[in-house]
XYZ file of C-alpha atoms in Angstrom:
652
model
C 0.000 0.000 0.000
C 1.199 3.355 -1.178
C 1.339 5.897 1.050
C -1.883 7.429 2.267
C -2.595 11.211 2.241
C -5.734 11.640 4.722
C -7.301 14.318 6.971
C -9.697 13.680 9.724
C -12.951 14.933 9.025
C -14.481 14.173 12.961
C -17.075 11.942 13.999
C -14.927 8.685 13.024
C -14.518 9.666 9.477
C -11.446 10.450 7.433
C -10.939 12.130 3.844
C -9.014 9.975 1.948
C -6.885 12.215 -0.742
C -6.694 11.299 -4.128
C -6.596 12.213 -7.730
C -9.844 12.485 -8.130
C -10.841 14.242 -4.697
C -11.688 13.101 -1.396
C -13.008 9.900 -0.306
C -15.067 10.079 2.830
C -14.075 6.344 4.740
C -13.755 5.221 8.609
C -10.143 4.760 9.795
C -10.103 1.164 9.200
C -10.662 1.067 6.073
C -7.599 3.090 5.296
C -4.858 1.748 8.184
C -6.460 -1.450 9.399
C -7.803 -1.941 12.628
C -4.523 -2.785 14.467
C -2.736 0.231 13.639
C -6.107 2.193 14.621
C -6.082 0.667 17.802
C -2.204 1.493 17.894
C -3.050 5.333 17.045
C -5.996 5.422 19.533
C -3.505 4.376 22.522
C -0.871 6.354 21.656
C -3.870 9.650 21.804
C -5.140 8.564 24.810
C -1.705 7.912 26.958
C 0.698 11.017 27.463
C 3.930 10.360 26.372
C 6.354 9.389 29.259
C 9.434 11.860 29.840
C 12.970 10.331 30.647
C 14.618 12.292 33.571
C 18.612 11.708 33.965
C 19.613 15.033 34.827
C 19.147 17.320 37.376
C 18.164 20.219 35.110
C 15.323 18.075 33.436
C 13.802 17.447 37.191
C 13.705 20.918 37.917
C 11.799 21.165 34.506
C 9.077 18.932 34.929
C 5.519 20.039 33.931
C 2.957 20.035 37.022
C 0.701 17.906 34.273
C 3.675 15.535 32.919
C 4.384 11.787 32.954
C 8.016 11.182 34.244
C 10.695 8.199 34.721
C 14.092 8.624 35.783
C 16.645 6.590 33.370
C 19.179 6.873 35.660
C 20.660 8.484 38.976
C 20.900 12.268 39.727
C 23.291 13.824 41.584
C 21.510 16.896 43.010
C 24.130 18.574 44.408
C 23.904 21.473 42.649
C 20.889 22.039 44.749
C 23.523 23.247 47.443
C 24.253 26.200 45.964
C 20.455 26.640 43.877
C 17.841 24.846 46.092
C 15.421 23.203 44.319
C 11.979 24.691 43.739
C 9.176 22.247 44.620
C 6.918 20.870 41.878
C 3.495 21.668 42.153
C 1.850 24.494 44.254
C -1.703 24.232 45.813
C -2.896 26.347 42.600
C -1.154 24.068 40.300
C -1.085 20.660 41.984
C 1.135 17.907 40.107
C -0.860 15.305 38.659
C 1.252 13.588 37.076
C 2.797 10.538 37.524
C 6.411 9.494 38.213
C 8.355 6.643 38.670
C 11.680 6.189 39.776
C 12.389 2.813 38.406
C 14.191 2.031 41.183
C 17.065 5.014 40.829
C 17.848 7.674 43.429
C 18.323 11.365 43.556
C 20.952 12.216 46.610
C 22.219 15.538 47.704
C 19.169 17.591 47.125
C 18.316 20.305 48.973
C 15.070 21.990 48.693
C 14.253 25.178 48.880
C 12.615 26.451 52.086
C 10.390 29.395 54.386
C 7.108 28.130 51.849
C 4.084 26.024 52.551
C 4.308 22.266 50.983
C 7.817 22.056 50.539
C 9.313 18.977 49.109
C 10.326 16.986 45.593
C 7.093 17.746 44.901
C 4.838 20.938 46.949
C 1.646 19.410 46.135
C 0.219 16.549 44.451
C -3.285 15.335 44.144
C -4.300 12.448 42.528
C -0.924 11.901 41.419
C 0.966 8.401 41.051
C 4.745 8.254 42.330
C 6.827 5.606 42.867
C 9.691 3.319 42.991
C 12.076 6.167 44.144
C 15.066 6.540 46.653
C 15.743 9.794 48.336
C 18.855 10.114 49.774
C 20.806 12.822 51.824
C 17.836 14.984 51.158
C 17.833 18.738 53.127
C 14.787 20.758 53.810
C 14.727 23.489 56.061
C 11.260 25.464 56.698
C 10.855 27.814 59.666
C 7.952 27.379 62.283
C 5.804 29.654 60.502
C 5.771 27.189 57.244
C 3.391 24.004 57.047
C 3.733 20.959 55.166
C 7.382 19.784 54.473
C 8.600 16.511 53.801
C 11.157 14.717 51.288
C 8.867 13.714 48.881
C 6.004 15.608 49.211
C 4.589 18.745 50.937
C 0.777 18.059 50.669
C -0.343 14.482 48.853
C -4.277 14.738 47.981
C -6.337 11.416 46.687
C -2.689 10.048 45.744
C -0.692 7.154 45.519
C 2.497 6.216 46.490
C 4.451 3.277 46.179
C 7.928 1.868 47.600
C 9.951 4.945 48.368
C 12.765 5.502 50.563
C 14.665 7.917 51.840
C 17.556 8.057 54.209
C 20.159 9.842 55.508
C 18.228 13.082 55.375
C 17.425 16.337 57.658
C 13.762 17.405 57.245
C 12.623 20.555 59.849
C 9.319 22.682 59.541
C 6.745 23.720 60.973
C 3.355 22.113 61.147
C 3.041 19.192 59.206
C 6.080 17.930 58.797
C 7.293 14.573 58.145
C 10.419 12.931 56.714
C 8.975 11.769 53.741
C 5.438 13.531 52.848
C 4.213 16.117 55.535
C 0.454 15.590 55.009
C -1.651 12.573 53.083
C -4.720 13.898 52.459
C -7.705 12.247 52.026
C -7.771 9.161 49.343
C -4.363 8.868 49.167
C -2.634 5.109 49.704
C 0.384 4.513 50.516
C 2.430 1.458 50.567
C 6.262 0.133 51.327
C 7.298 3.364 52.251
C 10.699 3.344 53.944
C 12.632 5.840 56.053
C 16.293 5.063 57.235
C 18.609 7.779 59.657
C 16.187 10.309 59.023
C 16.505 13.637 61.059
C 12.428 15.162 61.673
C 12.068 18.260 63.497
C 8.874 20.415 63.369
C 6.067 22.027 65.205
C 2.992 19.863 65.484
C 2.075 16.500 63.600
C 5.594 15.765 63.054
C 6.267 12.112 61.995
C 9.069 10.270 60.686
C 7.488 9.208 57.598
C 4.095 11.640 57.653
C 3.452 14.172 59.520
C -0.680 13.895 59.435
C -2.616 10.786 57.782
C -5.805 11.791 56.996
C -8.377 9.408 56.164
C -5.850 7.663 54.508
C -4.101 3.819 54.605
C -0.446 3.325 54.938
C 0.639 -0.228 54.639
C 3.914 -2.293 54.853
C 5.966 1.058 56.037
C 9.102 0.800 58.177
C 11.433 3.294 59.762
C 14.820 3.162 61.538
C 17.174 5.050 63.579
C 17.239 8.754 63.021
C 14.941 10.768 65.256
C 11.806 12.908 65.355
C 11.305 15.807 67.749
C 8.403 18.166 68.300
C 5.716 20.041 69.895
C 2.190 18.543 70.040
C 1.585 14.841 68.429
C 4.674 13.535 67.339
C 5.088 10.174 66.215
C 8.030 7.654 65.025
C 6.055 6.849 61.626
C 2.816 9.190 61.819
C 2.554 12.208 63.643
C -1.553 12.023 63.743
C -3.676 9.677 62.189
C -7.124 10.892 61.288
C -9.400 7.631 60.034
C -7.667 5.043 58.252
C -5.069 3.316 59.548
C -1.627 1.960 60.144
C -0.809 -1.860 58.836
C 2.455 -4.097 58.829
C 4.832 -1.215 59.612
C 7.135 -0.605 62.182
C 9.668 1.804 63.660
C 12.872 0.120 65.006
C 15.542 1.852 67.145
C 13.355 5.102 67.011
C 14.476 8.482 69.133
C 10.918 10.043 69.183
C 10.621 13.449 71.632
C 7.488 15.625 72.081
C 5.436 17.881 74.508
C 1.736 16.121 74.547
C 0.531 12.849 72.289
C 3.676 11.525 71.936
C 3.956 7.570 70.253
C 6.929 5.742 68.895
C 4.431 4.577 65.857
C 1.573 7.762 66.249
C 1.435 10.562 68.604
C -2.123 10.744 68.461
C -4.803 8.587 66.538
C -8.565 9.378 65.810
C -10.841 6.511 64.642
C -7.461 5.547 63.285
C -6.702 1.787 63.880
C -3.100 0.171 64.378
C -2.522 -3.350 63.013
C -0.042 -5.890 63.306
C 3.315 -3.193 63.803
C 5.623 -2.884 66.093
C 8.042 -0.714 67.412
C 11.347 -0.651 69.363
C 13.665 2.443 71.172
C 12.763 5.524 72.858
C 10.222 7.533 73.893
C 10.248 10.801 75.713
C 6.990 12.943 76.196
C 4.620 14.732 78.233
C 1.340 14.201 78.578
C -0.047 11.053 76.598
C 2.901 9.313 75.791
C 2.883 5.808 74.846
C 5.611 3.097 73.324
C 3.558 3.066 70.407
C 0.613 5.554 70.689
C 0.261 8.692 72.582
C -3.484 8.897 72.439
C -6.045 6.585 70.340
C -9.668 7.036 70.758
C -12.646 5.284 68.943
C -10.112 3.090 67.058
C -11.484 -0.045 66.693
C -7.971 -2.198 67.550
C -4.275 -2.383 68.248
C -2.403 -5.312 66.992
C 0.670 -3.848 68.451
C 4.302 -5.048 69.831
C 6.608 -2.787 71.719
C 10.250 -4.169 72.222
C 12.808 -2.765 74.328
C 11.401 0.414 75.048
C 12.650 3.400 76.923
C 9.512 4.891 77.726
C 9.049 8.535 79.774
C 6.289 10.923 80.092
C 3.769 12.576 82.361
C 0.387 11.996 82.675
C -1.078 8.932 81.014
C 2.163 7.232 79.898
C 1.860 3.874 79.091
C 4.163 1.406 77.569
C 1.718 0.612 74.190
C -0.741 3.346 75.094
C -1.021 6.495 76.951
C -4.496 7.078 76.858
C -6.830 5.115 75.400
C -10.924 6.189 74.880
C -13.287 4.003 73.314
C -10.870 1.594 71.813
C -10.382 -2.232 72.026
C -6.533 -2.896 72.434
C -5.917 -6.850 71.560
C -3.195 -8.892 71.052
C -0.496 -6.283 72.316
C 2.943 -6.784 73.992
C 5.714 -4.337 75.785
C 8.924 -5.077 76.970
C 11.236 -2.408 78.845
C 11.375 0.597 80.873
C 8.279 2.674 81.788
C 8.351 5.885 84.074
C 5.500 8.565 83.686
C 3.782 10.564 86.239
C -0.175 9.659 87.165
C -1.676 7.370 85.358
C 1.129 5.151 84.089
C 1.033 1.764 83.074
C 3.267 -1.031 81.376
C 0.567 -1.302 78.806
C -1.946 1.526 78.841
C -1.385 4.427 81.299
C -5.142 5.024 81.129
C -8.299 3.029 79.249
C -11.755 4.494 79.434
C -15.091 3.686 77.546
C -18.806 4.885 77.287
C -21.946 3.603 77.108
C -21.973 3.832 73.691
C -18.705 2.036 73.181
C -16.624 0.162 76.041
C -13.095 0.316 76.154
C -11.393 -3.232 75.536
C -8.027 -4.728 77.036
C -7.277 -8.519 75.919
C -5.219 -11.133 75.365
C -2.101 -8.363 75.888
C 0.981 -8.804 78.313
C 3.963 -6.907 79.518
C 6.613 -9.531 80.482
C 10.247 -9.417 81.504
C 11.328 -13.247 80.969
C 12.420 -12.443 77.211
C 15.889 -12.658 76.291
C 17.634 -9.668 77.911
C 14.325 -8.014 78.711
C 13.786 -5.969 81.385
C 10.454 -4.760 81.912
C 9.627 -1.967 85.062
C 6.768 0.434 85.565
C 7.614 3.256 87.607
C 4.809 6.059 88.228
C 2.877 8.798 90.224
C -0.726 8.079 91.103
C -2.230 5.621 90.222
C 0.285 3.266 88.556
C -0.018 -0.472 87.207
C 2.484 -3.069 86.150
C -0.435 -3.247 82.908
C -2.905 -0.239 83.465
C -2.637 3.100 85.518
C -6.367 3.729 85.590
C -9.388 1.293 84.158
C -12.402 4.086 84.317
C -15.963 2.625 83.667
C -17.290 0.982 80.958
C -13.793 -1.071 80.156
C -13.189 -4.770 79.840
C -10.170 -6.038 81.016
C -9.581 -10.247 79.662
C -7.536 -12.887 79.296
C -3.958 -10.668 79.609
C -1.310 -11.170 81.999
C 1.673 -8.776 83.691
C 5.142 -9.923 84.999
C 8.032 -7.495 86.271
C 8.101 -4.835 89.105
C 6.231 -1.650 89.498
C 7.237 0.758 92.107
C 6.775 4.714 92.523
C 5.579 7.278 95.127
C 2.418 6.534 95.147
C -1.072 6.616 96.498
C -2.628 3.760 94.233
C -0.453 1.058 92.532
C -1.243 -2.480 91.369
C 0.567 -5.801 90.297
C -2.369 -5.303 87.052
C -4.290 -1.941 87.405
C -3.353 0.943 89.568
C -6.954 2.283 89.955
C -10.530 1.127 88.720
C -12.799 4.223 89.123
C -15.932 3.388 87.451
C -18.744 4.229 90.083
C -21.268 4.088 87.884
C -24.860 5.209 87.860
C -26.181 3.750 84.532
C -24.833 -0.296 83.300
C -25.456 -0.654 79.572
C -27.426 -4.221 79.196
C -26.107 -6.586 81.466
C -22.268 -5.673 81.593
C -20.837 -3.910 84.987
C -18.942 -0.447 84.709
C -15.736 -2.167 84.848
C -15.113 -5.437 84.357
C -11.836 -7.550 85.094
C -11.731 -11.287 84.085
C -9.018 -14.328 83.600
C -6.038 -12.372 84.485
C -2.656 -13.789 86.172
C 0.296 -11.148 87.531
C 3.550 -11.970 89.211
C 4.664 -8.804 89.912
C 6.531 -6.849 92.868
C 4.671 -4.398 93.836
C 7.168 -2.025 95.686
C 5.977 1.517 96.395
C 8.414 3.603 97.991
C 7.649 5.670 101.056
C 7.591 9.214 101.792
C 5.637 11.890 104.410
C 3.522 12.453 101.128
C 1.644 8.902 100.953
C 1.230 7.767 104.099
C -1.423 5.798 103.075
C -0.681 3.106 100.399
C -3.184 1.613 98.543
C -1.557 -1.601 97.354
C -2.567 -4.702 95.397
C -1.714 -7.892 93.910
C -4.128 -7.226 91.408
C -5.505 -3.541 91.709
C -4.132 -1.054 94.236
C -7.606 0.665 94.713
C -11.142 -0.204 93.399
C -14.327 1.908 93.113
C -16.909 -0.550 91.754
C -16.250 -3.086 88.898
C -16.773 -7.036 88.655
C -13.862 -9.055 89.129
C -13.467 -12.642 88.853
C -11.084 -15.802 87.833
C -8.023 -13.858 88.719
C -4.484 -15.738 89.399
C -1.626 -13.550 91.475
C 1.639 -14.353 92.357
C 4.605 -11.688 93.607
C 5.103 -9.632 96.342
C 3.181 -6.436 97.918
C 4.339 -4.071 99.889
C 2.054 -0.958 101.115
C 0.865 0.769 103.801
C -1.868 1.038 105.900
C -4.371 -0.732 102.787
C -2.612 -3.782 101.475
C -3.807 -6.874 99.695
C -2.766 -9.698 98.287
C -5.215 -8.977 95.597
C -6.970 -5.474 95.761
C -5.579 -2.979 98.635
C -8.997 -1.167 98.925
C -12.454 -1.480 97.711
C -15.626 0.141 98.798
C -19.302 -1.265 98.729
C -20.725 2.401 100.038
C -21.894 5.627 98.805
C -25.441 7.059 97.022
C -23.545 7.475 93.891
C -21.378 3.964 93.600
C -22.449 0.557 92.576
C -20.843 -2.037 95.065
C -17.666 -4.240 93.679
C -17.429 -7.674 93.326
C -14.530 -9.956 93.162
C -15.168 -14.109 93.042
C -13.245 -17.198 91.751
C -9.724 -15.450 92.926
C -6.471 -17.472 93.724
C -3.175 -15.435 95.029
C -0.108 -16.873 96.169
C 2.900 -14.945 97.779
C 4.157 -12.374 100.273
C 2.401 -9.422 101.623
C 3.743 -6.516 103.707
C 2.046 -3.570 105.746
C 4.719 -1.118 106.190
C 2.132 0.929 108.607
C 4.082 4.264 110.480
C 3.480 3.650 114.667
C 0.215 5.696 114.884
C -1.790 4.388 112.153
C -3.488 0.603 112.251
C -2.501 -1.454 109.559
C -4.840 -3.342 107.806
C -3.400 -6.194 105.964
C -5.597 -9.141 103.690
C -4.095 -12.157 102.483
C -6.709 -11.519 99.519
C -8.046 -8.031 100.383
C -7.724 -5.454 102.493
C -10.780 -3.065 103.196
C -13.764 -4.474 100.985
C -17.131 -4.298 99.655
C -17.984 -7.651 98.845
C -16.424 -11.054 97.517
C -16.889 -14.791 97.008
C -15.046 -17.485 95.948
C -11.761 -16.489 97.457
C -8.445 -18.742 98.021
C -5.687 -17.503 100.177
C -2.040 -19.335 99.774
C 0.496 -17.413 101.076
C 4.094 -17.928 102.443
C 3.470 -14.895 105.307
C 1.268 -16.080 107.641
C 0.174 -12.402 108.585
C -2.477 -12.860 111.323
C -5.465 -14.127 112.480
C -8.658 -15.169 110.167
C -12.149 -13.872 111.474
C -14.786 -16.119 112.041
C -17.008 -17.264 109.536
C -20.612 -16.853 110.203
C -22.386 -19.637 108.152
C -25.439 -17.366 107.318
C -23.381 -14.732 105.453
C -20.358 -14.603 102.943
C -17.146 -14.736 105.025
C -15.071 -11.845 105.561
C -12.824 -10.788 102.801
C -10.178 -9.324 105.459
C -7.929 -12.869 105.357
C -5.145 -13.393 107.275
C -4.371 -16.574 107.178
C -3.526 -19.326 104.534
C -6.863 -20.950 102.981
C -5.476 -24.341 104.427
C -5.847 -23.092 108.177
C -9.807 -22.276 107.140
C -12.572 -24.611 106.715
C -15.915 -23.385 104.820
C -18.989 -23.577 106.149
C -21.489 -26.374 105.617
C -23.860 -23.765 103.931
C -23.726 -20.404 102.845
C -26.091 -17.937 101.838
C -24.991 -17.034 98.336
C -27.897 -14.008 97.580
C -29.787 -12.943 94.586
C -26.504 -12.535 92.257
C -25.815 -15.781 92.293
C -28.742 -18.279 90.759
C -26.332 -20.896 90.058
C -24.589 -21.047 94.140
C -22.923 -24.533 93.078
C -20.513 -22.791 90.998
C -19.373 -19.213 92.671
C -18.256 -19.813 96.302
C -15.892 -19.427 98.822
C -12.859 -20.284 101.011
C -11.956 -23.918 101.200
C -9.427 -25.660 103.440
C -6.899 -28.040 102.489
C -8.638 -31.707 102.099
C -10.648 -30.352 99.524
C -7.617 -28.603 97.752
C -5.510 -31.962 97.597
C -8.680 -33.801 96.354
C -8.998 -31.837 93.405
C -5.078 -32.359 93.096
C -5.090 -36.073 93.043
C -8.194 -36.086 91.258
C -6.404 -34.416 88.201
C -2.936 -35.001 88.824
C -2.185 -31.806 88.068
C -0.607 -29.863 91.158
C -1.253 -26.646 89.640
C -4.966 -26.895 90.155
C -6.169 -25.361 93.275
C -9.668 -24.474 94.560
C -11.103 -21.659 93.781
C -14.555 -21.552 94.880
C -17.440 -24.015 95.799
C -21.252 -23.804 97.126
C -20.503 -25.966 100.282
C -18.289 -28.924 101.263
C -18.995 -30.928 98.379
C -18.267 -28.598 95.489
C -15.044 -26.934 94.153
C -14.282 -24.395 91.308
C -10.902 -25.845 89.634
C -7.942 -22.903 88.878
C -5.718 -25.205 86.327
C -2.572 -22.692 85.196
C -2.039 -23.075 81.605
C 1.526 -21.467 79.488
C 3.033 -18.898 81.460
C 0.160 -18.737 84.073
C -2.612 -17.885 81.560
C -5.626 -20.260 81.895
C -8.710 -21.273 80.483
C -10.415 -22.155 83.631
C -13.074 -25.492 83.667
C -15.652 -25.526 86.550
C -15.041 -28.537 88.375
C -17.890 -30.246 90.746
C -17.542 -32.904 93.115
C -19.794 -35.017 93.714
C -21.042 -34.750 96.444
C -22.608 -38.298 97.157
C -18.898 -39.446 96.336
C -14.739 -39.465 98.051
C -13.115 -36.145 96.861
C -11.673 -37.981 93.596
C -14.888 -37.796 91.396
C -15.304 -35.221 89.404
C -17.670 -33.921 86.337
C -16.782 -31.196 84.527
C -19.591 -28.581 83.626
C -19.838 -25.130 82.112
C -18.817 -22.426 83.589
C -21.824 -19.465 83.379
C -19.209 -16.691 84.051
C -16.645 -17.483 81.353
C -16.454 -15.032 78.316
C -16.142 -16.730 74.663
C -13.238 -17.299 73.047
């Protein structure tokens, strides 16, 4: 075929030139269909610019398709900063891919809002770019630095790195893109010796995630520093969420909401990261999160921390509202002032939404681990303060807490959740299937002369709890317990606690001054209520009151559980429809018959409705257990058993 004069004439038609005029025909008819569909491509898709120089980056269109070809060597940059690409008014929305190449030694020009490789970008596609040895200085007064972007709107962004760099601003700043608007996703994102320093919403990838996902993002070494929510990968999350990331060997620093993943996170969920280094904050610091509320879980491991703050410091969490923490793990050093604990320094819910705690630990039997809370008031080797409408399952706290203190607890430092209105069935606070073996070592000065100190909790204002195992070592004075140190069953404006199936095992001191009366309980010390309490400690520490056989003995125990015997019958009240299965203090026939009935020594009574019955405590890994209701019969020796369900057990 000769070649083929033609002009398009519009709607699909072409004029086909010839001798004798033109020759109205659709485009296939003169090229063929494959080199029309060749032709439409090539209209539709904007040509793709090759980038190898530094002179062609600082000429890129905001509207322009780019690759690099090759490295850059930016610096030039040093002398000329680089002008951003793309300004709110003209946004880049382009696209750009690094294949895999880096630009090092740039330096970007400064003192403007969204300052980075690129100022602004929405609904732009970048990737598959290393920064390296990048510089960006903006004063206070400018918002929305980072490496690669300023301001990223409904964008994308995949597998970029940068390292090696110094990034300072003012709000919104972050070492890679200061803020991620909403729509943008973000994935394998990678920061390495990174220097952050800004204002507020300072983080060492993003400054401020905004209804936005970042995935598979990792950070390490360098440091982050500033004012209000300042984070070790996000400064604040706002909606969306943080997934399979971490920040290792992090140096994070800040005034309020400070987190070695997030500073502070709204309806913002954490999943499966983790985090190792240090932490230093004020209020709301956390190894992980300064402050999360309404998030709807924390899949979150903290290794090795250094962990310091003020108020609500905890070792995963400082403050957590309205948000179900699962699955989560610390390791390390904790100090803070009120409200510190090894996990969360403070968890609160509403009636709306309660606050959840499970299947979490902080443990110091790891390889090299070390793993101390050390607070104001209250403090918790696990929680500083449980307020109402929490749930606290199935988790477990080993290591020492100590501070000068009012309130401190081998698991929670304080429950405070009065209460004046339950939501269905479910108490203000609720604590269930937890085991501690913690010291619990306050330290003594004319300022707390009374010590609340527990096993368990240090001080307890209403709640439910129940199946509880404690081992360790408390120390208080004046209100000490095994267990809890102080609980109260009065007042117009409190609903009375309630603590049943409970097994604690080890020393417990009153360190009382001369002129006040110590009151000391192998389980509890002062008390509302209780049931289904077992006493085994090494101390014998007194003398147990008599046991009136009408009425639930008293909770104020003072001897070992072997020295008592239960009485035939016992009046178990209106909370308690099913009395063969929540009951009280047994002596020690019973406990060896449920011993050689099961051949498992670890299995000691709990509880039982009278002489014939026996609630079974059988430890599981590291003390955690899944506790069966055992009953003897009672028409039977001590060795035959039936196993039955247990009303009071949550689901798995």
């Amino acid at each position: 075929m000769g070649k083929v004069r033609a002009q398009a004439l519009g709607m699909g038609l072409v004029c086909v030139l010839g001798s004798t005029g033109c020759a109205i025909e659709t485009p296939d008819e003169v090229l063929g269909p494959d080199a029309v569909e060749e032709e439409t491509r090539q209209t539709e898709q904007k040509a793709v610019i090759q980038i190898s120089t530094l002179a062609q980056l600082r000429a890129m269109s905001p509207s322009g398709d780019y690759e690099l070809s090759g490295n850059i060597n930016a610096s030039a940059t040093q002398t000329t900063p680089f002008v951003p690409i793309g300004t709110s008014s003209t946004p880049f929305t382009g696209s750009f891919n690094g294949k895999g190449y880096k630009i090092s030694n740039l330096r970007i020009a400064g003192n403007r809002h969204y300052a980075g490789l690129f100022g602004y970008a929405y609904a732009a596609d970048i990737q598959d770019v290393k920064l390296e040895n990048v510089s960006l200085t903006n004063s206070a007064s400018y918002y929305y630095s980072g490496a690669l972007a300023g301001y990223l709107g409904s964008s994308t962004v995949y597998y970029v790195e940068v390292s090696n760099s110094t990034i300072s601003g003012g709000g919104y700043t972050g070492g890679l893109v200061g803020l991620a608007g909403s729509g943008s996703y973000v994935v394998g994102t990678n920061g390495s010796s990174v220097q952050v320093s800004g204002a507020s919403y300072v983080g060492g990838l993003f400054g401020h995630l905004t209804s936005s996902s970042l995935i598979n993002s990792h950070t390490s070494g360098g440091s982050v520093s500033g004012g209000d929510s300042v984070g070790g990968l996000v400064g604040r999350g706002s909606g969306g969420g943080v997934s399979y990331s971490s920040a290792t060997q992090v140096n994070v620093s800040g005034t309020s909401n400070t987190g070695g993943l997030v500073g502070l996170a709204n309806s913002s969920g954490i999943y499966y990261s983790s985090v190792s280094g240090q932490v230093n904050g004020g209020a709301r610091t956390g190894g992980a999160v300064g402050q999360i509320t309404d998030a709807t879980s924390v899949y979150t491991t903290a290794t090795n921390m250094t962990i310091s703050g003020a108020t609500d410091t905890g070792g995963v969490v400082g403050l957590a509202l309205r948000t179900d923490i699962s699955q989560s793990s610390v390791s390390g050093v904790i100090n803070g002032g009120n409200h510190t604990g090894g996990i969360v320094g403070r968890i609160s819910g509403s009636q709306a939404k309660r606050a959840v705690l499970t299947y979490s630990f902080i443990d110091d039997r790891a390889s090299g681990a070390i793993s101390t809370v050390q607070g104001g008031t209250p403090v918790g080797m696990a929680v500083g303060t449980a307020g109402e409408y929490v749930d606290l399952t199935r988790s477990y706290a080993i290591g020492r807490v100590s501070g000068a203190t009012t309130k401190i607890g081998g698991f929670v430092g304080e429950i405070n959740a009065p209460g004046l209105t339950e939501v269905g069935n479910e108490p203000r606070a609720y604590v269930n299937e937890i085991f501690t073996k913690v010291e619990v070592l306050p330290t003594f000065d004319n300022s707390n002369n009374n010590v609340y100190a527990g096993g368990l909790v240090g001080k307890m204002l209403g709640g439910d709890v129940q199946n509880i195992n404690i081992a360790g070592l408390v120390r208080g004075r004046h209100f000490v317990g095994g267990a809890i140190g102080h609980t109260t069953n009065t007042g117009a404006n409190v609903t009375p606690s309630l603590v049943r199936s409970l097994l604690t095992r080890g020393e417990v001191t009153n360190v009382a001054t001369p002129q006040r009366s110590g009151v000391l309980g192998g389980a509890t010390g002062v008390f509302g209520r209780c049931t289904g309490l077992y006493w085994d400690s090494t101390t014998d520490t007194g003398t147990a009151p008599p046991l009136d056989p009408d009425e639930s003995p008293s909770c104020q125990l003072g001897k070992s559980s072997n020295e008592l015997k239960a009485p035939a019958r016992v009046n178990l009240g209106p909370d308690y429809p099913n009395g063969n299965f929540l009951l009280f203090i047994y002596g020690a026939q019973i406990t060896r018959a449920i011993q050689q009935a099961q051949g498992r020594p670890e299995c000691t009574i709990g509880s039982g409705s009278d002489g014939d019955f026996g609630f079974g405590f059988c430890n599981g890994v590291d003390g955690l257990y899944d506790p069966p209701v055992w009953v003897l019969n009672s028409s039977s020796e001590y060795n035959t058993l039936v196993n039955v369900p247990n009303p009071h057990r949550q689901p798995k």
